[in-house]
GROMACS .gro file of C-alpha atoms in nm:
model
  350
    1MET     CA    1  -1.826  -0.510  -2.052
    2ALA     CA    2  -1.942  -0.851  -1.921
    3TYR     CA    3  -2.018  -0.692  -1.583
    4TRP     CA    4  -2.245  -0.427  -1.732
    5LEU     CA    5  -2.420  -0.682  -1.952
    6ASP     CA    6  -2.502  -0.889  -1.644
    7TYR     CA    7  -2.603  -0.577  -1.453
    8PHE     CA    8  -2.858  -0.461  -1.709
    9LEU     CA    9  -2.982  -0.816  -1.769
   10ILE     CA   10  -3.077  -0.815  -1.402
   11LEU     CA   11  -3.193  -0.453  -1.376
   12ILE     CA   12  -3.416  -0.421  -1.681
   13PRO     CA   13  -3.606  -0.754  -1.675
   14GLY     CA   14  -3.627  -0.741  -1.296
   15SER     CA   15  -3.767  -0.389  -1.290
   16LEU     CA   16  -4.010  -0.447  -1.578
   17GLY     CA   17  -4.125  -0.775  -1.427
   18LEU     CA   18  -4.196  -0.625  -1.087
   19ILE     CA   19  -4.363  -0.315  -1.238
   20GLY     CA   20  -4.579  -0.537  -1.461
   21LEU     CA   21  -4.679  -0.749  -1.163
   22LEU     CA   22  -4.758  -0.435  -0.967
   23VAL     CA   23  -4.986  -0.305  -1.243
   24TYR     CA   24  -5.159  -0.642  -1.268
   25LEU     CA   25  -5.225  -0.659  -0.894
   26HIS     CA   26  -5.348  -0.299  -0.892
   27ARG     CA   27  -5.605  -0.386  -1.155
   28LYS     CA   28  -5.707  -0.690  -0.952
   29SER     CA   29  -5.741  -0.467  -0.642
   30SER     CA   30  -5.521  -0.700  -0.441
   31LEU     CA   31  -5.396  -0.439  -0.196
   32LEU     CA   32  -5.188  -0.666   0.029
   33LEU     CA   33  -5.000  -0.833  -0.257
   34GLU     CA   34  -4.965  -0.498  -0.431
   35ASN     CA   35  -4.793  -0.351  -0.122
   36LEU     CA   36  -4.565  -0.653  -0.095
   37VAL     CA   37  -4.460  -0.624  -0.459
   38LEU     CA   38  -4.413  -0.248  -0.420
   39ALA     CA   39  -4.187  -0.313  -0.121
   40GLY     CA   40  -3.999  -0.574  -0.323
   41LEU     CA   41  -3.956  -0.329  -0.614
   42THR     CA   42  -3.825  -0.065  -0.373
   43VAL     CA   43  -3.574  -0.307  -0.223
   44PHE     CA   44  -3.469  -0.432  -0.567
   45LEU     CA   45  -3.408  -0.082  -0.705
   46THR     CA   46  -3.227   0.019  -0.386
   47LEU     CA   47  -2.994  -0.279  -0.415
   48MET     CA   48  -2.930  -0.212  -0.782
   49GLY     CA   49  -2.865   0.153  -0.700
   50LEU     CA   50  -2.614   0.053  -0.432
   51GLU     CA   51  -2.446  -0.181  -0.677
   52PHE     CA   52  -2.419   0.101  -0.932
   53TYR     CA   53  -2.272   0.334  -0.669
   54PHE     CA   54  -2.009   0.087  -0.545
   55LYS     CA   55  -1.911  -0.003  -0.902
   56VAL     CA   56  -1.892   0.349  -1.046
   57PHE     CA   57  -1.817   0.588  -0.760
   58PHE     CA   58  -1.663   0.403  -0.468
   59ALA     CA   59  -1.289   0.338  -0.463
   60GLU     CA   60  -1.092   0.247  -0.151
   61SER     CA   61  -0.746   0.126  -0.069
   62ASN     CA   62  -0.761  -0.175   0.160
   63ASP     CA   63  -0.530  -0.436   0.312
   64ILE     CA   64  -0.763  -0.700   0.165
   65THR     CA   65  -0.792  -0.719  -0.214
   66THR     CA   66  -1.156  -0.615  -0.244
   67LEU     CA   67  -1.342  -0.495  -0.554
   68ALA     CA   68  -1.315  -0.143  -0.415
   69VAL     CA   69  -0.936  -0.185  -0.428
   70GLU     CA   70  -0.962  -0.273  -0.797
   71ASN     CA   71  -1.158   0.049  -0.848
   72TRP     CA   72  -0.893   0.240  -0.654
   73ARG     CA   73  -0.613   0.102  -0.869
   74ASP     CA   74  -0.804   0.173  -1.188
   75ARG     CA   75  -0.853   0.530  -1.073
   76TYR     CA   76  -0.508   0.612  -0.935
   77TYR     CA   77  -0.276   0.358  -1.097
   78ALA     CA   78  -0.387   0.379  -1.460
   79GLY     CA   79  -0.076   0.461  -1.665
   80ALA     CA   80   0.124   0.518  -1.347
   81PHE     CA   81   0.391   0.252  -1.404
   82ASN     CA   82   0.700   0.312  -1.612
   83SER     CA   83   0.868   0.074  -1.854
   84PHE     CA   84   1.080  -0.061  -1.566
   85GLY     CA   85   0.766  -0.176  -1.380
   86PHE     CA   86   0.767   0.087  -1.107
   87ARG     CA   87   0.521   0.363  -1.018
   88ASP     CA   88   0.764   0.630  -1.125
   89THR     CA   89   0.885   0.853  -1.404
   90ASP     CA   90   1.011   0.681  -1.719
   91TRP     CA   91   1.365   0.805  -1.677
   92THR     CA   92   1.588   0.845  -1.982
   93PRO     CA   93   1.965   0.899  -1.995
   94GLU     CA   94   1.906   1.257  -2.107
   95MET     CA   95   1.686   1.330  -1.804
   96ILE     CA   96   1.944   1.212  -1.551
   97ALA     CA   97   2.264   1.333  -1.718
   98GLY     CA   98   2.486   1.530  -1.481
   99LYS     CA   99   2.260   1.475  -1.180
  100THR     CA  100   2.312   1.292  -0.853
  101LYS     CA  101   2.108   0.973  -0.873
  102VAL     CA  102   1.929   0.869  -0.553
  103MET     CA  103   1.767   0.526  -0.560
  104VAL     CA  104   1.494   0.441  -0.308
  105VAL     CA  105   1.414   0.069  -0.300
  106GLY     CA  106   1.143  -0.100  -0.098
  107ASP     CA  107   0.795  -0.245  -0.104
  108SER     CA  108   0.445  -0.095  -0.103
  109PHE     CA  109   0.550   0.183   0.137
  110VAL     CA  110   0.787   0.317  -0.130
  111GLU     CA  111   0.540   0.249  -0.410
  112GLY     CA  112   0.291   0.460  -0.217
  113VAL     CA  113   0.004   0.215  -0.188
  114GLY     CA  114  -0.296   0.399  -0.045
  115LEU     CA  115  -0.175   0.742  -0.155
  116GLU     CA  116  -0.379   0.892  -0.435
  117ASN     CA  117  -0.106   1.136  -0.536
  118PRO     CA  118   0.242   0.988  -0.593
  119GLU     CA  119   0.391   1.327  -0.504
  120ASP     CA  120   0.290   1.261  -0.141
  121ARG     CA  121   0.535   0.969  -0.109
  122PHE     CA  122   0.854   1.027   0.087
  123PRO     CA  123   1.084   0.960  -0.215
  124ASP     CA  124   0.900   1.225  -0.417
  125ILE     CA  125   0.901   1.476  -0.130
  126LEU     CA  126   1.272   1.409  -0.082
  127GLY     CA  127   1.329   1.471  -0.452
  128GLN     CA  128   1.153   1.807  -0.430
  129MET     CA  129   1.365   1.904  -0.130
  130LEU     CA  130   1.689   1.796  -0.295
  131GLY     CA  131   1.623   2.015  -0.596
  132PRO     CA  132   1.702   2.002  -0.969
  133ASP     CA  133   2.057   1.869  -0.931
  134PHE     CA  134   1.919   1.535  -0.807
  135VAL     CA  135   1.693   1.266  -0.946
  136VAL     CA  136   1.519   1.012  -0.722
  137PHE     CA  137   1.446   0.669  -0.867
  138ASN     CA  138   1.149   0.500  -0.702
  139LEU     CA  139   1.199   0.121  -0.692
  140GLY     CA  140   0.896   0.048  -0.476
  141ARG     CA  141   0.724  -0.281  -0.556
  142ARG     CA  142   0.410  -0.392  -0.374
  143GLY     CA  143   0.475  -0.720  -0.191
  144ALA     CA  144   0.853  -0.716  -0.245
  145ASP     CA  145   1.074  -0.877   0.017
  146THR     CA  146   1.447  -0.831   0.060
  147GLY     CA  147   1.536  -1.089  -0.206
  148GLN     CA  148   1.317  -0.915  -0.464
  149GLU     CA  149   1.462  -0.578  -0.369
  150VAL     CA  150   1.817  -0.704  -0.428
  151GLN     CA  151   1.713  -0.821  -0.775
  152ASP     CA  152   1.543  -0.488  -0.848
  153ILE     CA  153   1.862  -0.300  -0.761
  154LEU     CA  154   2.076  -0.526  -0.979
  155ASN     CA  155   1.835  -0.522  -1.274
  156TYR     CA  156   1.768  -0.149  -1.280
  157PRO     CA  157   1.930   0.013  -1.585
  158TYR     CA  158   2.084   0.302  -1.391
  159ALA     CA  159   2.332   0.266  -1.106
  160PRO     CA  160   2.268   0.493  -0.807
  161ASP     CA  161   2.504   0.745  -0.654
  162VAL     CA  162   2.311   0.711  -0.325
  163LEU     CA  163   2.099   0.414  -0.216
  164VAL     CA  164   1.810   0.436   0.031
  165LEU     CA  165   1.677   0.102   0.153
  166SER     CA  166   1.326   0.120   0.294
  167TYR     CA  167   1.277  -0.168   0.535
  168PHE     CA  168   0.943  -0.297   0.661
  169VAL     CA  169   0.879  -0.579   0.903
  170ASN     CA  170   0.728  -0.804   0.634
  171ASP     CA  171   1.054  -0.808   0.437
  172ILE     CA  172   1.136  -1.143   0.596
  173ASP     CA  173   0.822  -1.309   0.456
  174GLY     CA  174   0.988  -1.468   0.154
  175ILE     CA  175   1.257  -1.627   0.369
  176ALA     CA  176   0.996  -1.747   0.619
  177ILE     CA  177   0.814  -1.936   0.346
  178LYS     CA  178   1.144  -2.070   0.211
  179VAL     CA  179   1.236  -2.230   0.545
  180GLY     CA  180   0.892  -2.392   0.571
  181LEU     CA  181   0.691  -2.161   0.794
  182LEU     CA  182   0.335  -2.181   0.663
  183ASP     CA  183   0.196  -1.843   0.564
  184PRO     CA  184  -0.153  -1.786   0.710
  185PRO     CA  185  -0.405  -1.614   0.479
  186LYS     CA  186  -0.466  -1.241   0.516
  187ALA     CA  187  -0.840  -1.304   0.541
  188PRO     CA  188  -1.061  -1.613   0.552
  189LEU     CA  189  -1.214  -1.724   0.223
  190PRO     CA  190  -1.588  -1.662   0.185
  191PRO     CA  191  -1.807  -1.973   0.226
  192PRO     CA  192  -1.877  -2.144  -0.108
  193ILE     CA  193  -2.241  -2.032  -0.115
  194LEU     CA  194  -2.132  -1.665  -0.105
  195GLN     CA  195  -1.817  -1.677  -0.319
  196SER     CA  196  -1.992  -1.582  -0.644
  197LEU     CA  197  -2.161  -1.280  -0.486
  198VAL     CA  198  -1.840  -1.167  -0.313
  199LYS     CA  199  -1.647  -1.204  -0.639
  200ASN     CA  200  -1.894  -1.031  -0.870
  201SER     CA  201  -2.109  -0.786  -0.671
  202TYR     CA  202  -1.936  -0.462  -0.572
  203ALA     CA  203  -2.199  -0.377  -0.311
  204PHE     CA  204  -2.209  -0.725  -0.157
  205ASN     CA  205  -1.828  -0.740  -0.164
  206PHE     CA  206  -1.809  -0.413   0.034
  207PHE     CA  207  -2.061  -0.514   0.301
  208TYR     CA  208  -1.926  -0.868   0.330
  209TRP     CA  209  -1.568  -0.758   0.405
  210ARG     CA  210  -1.684  -0.483   0.640
  211ALA     CA  211  -1.880  -0.747   0.834
  212MET     CA  212  -1.578  -0.979   0.834
  213ARG     CA  213  -1.358  -0.705   0.977
  214LEU     CA  214  -1.605  -0.655   1.262
  215MET     CA  215  -1.611  -1.029   1.328
  216MET     CA  216  -1.229  -1.054   1.325
  217ALA     CA  217  -1.181  -0.749   1.550
  218GLY     CA  218  -1.013  -0.848   1.874
  219GLN     CA  219  -0.904  -1.186   1.744
  220PRO     CA  220  -0.533  -1.279   1.742
  221ASP     CA  221  -0.344  -1.149   1.439
  222LEU     CA  222  -0.214  -1.479   1.302
  223ARG     CA  223  -0.002  -1.317   1.030
  224TRP     CA  224   0.172  -1.095   1.281
  225GLN     CA  225   0.242  -1.393   1.508
  226TRP     CA  226   0.374  -1.586   1.207
  227ARG     CA  227   0.603  -1.298   1.118
  228LEU     CA  228   0.741  -1.271   1.471
  229ALA     CA  229   0.805  -1.645   1.464
  230ALA     CA  230   1.011  -1.595   1.147
  231TYR     CA  231   1.239  -1.341   1.317
  232ASN     CA  232   1.286  -1.584   1.605
  233HIS     CA  233   1.356  -1.877   1.370
  234PRO     CA  234   1.738  -1.918   1.367
  235GLU     CA  235   1.765  -2.027   1.004
  236ALA     CA  236   1.517  -1.769   0.874
  237TRP     CA  237   1.686  -1.485   1.059
  238GLU     CA  238   2.035  -1.589   0.947
  239LEU     CA  239   1.932  -1.605   0.581
  240HIS     CA  240   1.755  -1.272   0.612
  241ARG     CA  241   2.050  -1.111   0.786
  242ARG     CA  242   2.282  -1.227   0.507
  243ALA     CA  243   2.052  -1.083   0.242
  244LEU     CA  244   2.052  -0.744   0.416
  245LEU     CA  245   2.428  -0.750   0.455
  246GLU     CA  246   2.455  -0.837   0.085
  247ILE     CA  247   2.298  -0.502   0.008
  248TYR     CA  248   2.543  -0.331   0.243
  249ALA     CA  249   2.840  -0.515   0.092
  250GLY     CA  250   2.732  -0.419  -0.258
  251THR     CA  251   2.719  -0.050  -0.173
  252GLN     CA  252   3.056  -0.074   0.000
  253ALA     CA  253   3.214  -0.238  -0.303
  254GLN     CA  254   3.079   0.034  -0.530
  255GLN     CA  255   3.146   0.313  -0.277
  256ILE     CA  256   2.778   0.409  -0.278
  257PRO     CA  257   2.646   0.580   0.037
  258LEU     CA  258   2.371   0.370   0.195
  259PHE     CA  259   2.085   0.499   0.408
  260VAL     CA  260   1.826   0.272   0.571
  261VAL     CA  261   1.472   0.373   0.666
  262VAL     CA  262   1.312   0.123   0.907
  263PHE     CA  263   0.932   0.130   0.926
  264PRO     CA  264   0.745  -0.031   1.215
  265SER     CA  265   0.411  -0.201   1.169
  266MET     CA  266   0.154   0.077   1.147
  267THR     CA  267  -0.097  -0.144   1.329
  268HIS     CA  268   0.150  -0.292   1.579
  269PRO     CA  269   0.402  -0.007   1.630
  270ASP     CA  270   0.494  -0.102   1.986
  271GLU     CA  271   0.495  -0.479   1.932
  272SER     CA  272   0.709  -0.445   1.620
  273GLN     CA  273   0.987  -0.265   1.807
  274VAL     CA  274   1.141  -0.601   1.893
  275VAL     CA  275   1.192  -0.645   1.517
  276THR     CA  276   1.281  -0.290   1.417
  277ASP     CA  277   1.538  -0.260   1.697
  278ARG     CA  278   1.712  -0.568   1.558
  279ILE     CA  279   1.726  -0.424   1.205
  280VAL     CA  280   1.842  -0.084   1.329
  281ALA     CA  281   2.119  -0.248   1.532
  282LEU     CA  282   2.228  -0.465   1.238
  283PHE     CA  283   2.293  -0.164   1.014
  284GLU     CA  284   2.427   0.062   1.286
  285GLU     CA  285   2.690  -0.205   1.356
  286GLN     CA  286   2.805  -0.145   0.998
  287SER     CA  287   2.807   0.235   1.060
  288VAL     CA  288   2.516   0.279   0.819
  289PRO     CA  289   2.293   0.580   0.895
  290VAL     CA  290   1.950   0.451   0.996
  291LEU     CA  291   1.621   0.637   1.026
  292ASP     CA  292   1.404   0.463   1.286
  293VAL     CA  293   1.055   0.572   1.184
  294ALA     CA  294   0.905   0.440   1.509
  295GLN     CA  295   1.092   0.712   1.699
  296LEU     CA  296   0.988   0.968   1.443
  297ILE     CA  297   0.614   0.909   1.477
  298GLN     CA  298   0.574   0.816   1.842
  299ASP     CA  299   0.380   1.137   1.914
  300ILE     CA  300   0.117   1.059   1.648
  301PRO     CA  301  -0.193   0.866   1.768
  302GLY     CA  302  -0.216   0.521   1.612
  303GLN     CA  303  -0.539   0.595   1.424
  304GLU     CA  304  -0.368   0.891   1.253
  305LEU     CA  305  -0.079   0.691   1.106
  306THR     CA  306  -0.253   0.509   0.822
  307VAL     CA  307  -0.419   0.611   0.496
  308ASN     CA  308  -0.760   0.497   0.621
  309SER     CA  309  -0.922   0.266   0.876
  310VAL     CA  310  -0.893  -0.043   0.653
  311ASP     CA  311  -0.551   0.018   0.498
  312SER     CA  312  -0.246   0.004   0.725
  313HIS     CA  313  -0.007   0.181   0.486
  314PRO     CA  314   0.140   0.508   0.616
  315ASN     CA  315  -0.044   0.827   0.530
  316GLU     CA  316   0.081   1.159   0.394
  317GLN     CA  317   0.182   1.288   0.736
  318VAL     CA  318   0.412   0.992   0.799
  319HIS     CA  319   0.564   1.016   0.449
  320SER     CA  320   0.627   1.387   0.499
  321ARG     CA  321   0.807   1.332   0.829
  322VAL     CA  322   1.021   1.055   0.681
  323ALA     CA  323   1.123   1.274   0.387
  324GLU     CA  324   1.218   1.566   0.611
  325ALA     CA  325   1.422   1.346   0.846
  326LEU     CA  326   1.593   1.173   0.555
  327TYR     CA  327   1.676   1.508   0.399
  328GLN     CA  328   1.841   1.620   0.723
  329MET     CA  329   2.042   1.296   0.725
  330PHE     CA  330   2.157   1.375   0.371
  331ILE     CA  331   2.278   1.714   0.492
  332THR     CA  332   2.458   1.563   0.792
  333ARG     CA  333   2.633   1.305   0.572
  334GLY     CA  334   2.736   1.560   0.311
  335ILE     CA  335   2.506   1.440   0.032
  336VAL     CA  336   2.356   1.788   0.027
  337ASP     CA  337   2.604   2.066   0.090
  338ARG     CA  338   2.356   2.331   0.201
  339VAL     CA  339   2.012   2.361   0.352
  340ILE     CA  340   1.747   2.458   0.099
  341PRO     CA  341   1.444   2.606   0.282
  342THR     CA  342   1.123   2.435   0.179
  343ASN     CA  343   0.905   2.728   0.286
  344PRO     CA  344   1.126   3.037   0.263
  345THR     CA  345   1.005   3.348   0.445
  346PRO     CA  346   0.937   3.634   0.203
  347ALA     CA  347   1.182   3.918   0.225
  348PRO     CA  348   1.038   4.229   0.393
  349PRO     CA  349   0.959   4.520   0.160
  350ASP     CA  350   1.217   4.793   0.130
   0.00000   0.00000   0.00000
């Protein structure tokens, strides 16, 4: 409400003032000033029109928390979270009674950040493929690291029959900060003179961050370098390794089958292999089935992996491939006792 009050307090007096000045100059036959004011009125109305468009119609998922991201969340996240705090169904004991309970835990990749339709996420696709005898709990939490994921598993009201851990290369971030590695910002702060405009104007916010992306293109990715340093930090890696093995030990103690899905960086798929190979090896040493997503998507061009050019989360194609591969792993490990065709061929007519 405050936004629209400010908007119309600028639009109405500004428009009336410029129109009144235009009429006055027309009566005075001051052609040069009249043309200047007319140009100013045109620019003013154009800017206000752009502001209206970016506030009302434009929504975009983005790695940077822009105003367009707020619009995107308002549009696609409204009412999407259940009473457990996840973007998932509000499961009740009656809904899951007698069914095999699959829990998928992870960060924004599992939550489906950037995907307008939650049904396009790999946990949801997997649930459709598994059929009515299964339920799939989605414990995806944007920004979660391994420590948070452990707590989410322990605090969830329903114990799983099968656990799927979705791993991403930023899962070490919390440990990195804990051992004292300073976390660089995702994006530089706007200069003080522009902060109010960037914070409050949807149009200016859009053009400012687009310009910043162009300026930062080709520059070293400091966050990625910081993350690699964390994996090479002996204390950070040891603490992180223990946290991952804690998840494994918990499933072993409860005799719960564990599957691990390892995602590479969507923007640094080749560079992140040094990390993903380490995680894959860690779980394979425990005889845990691991899906290495980097191998699964190596034939897809880099620009076709993400939801859009400014959001590095995996798109629908990547989620679909992950779900299909995970489903096949479920079959191989005996979680599913038969193959259910997803696109059955119609029987020929008699």
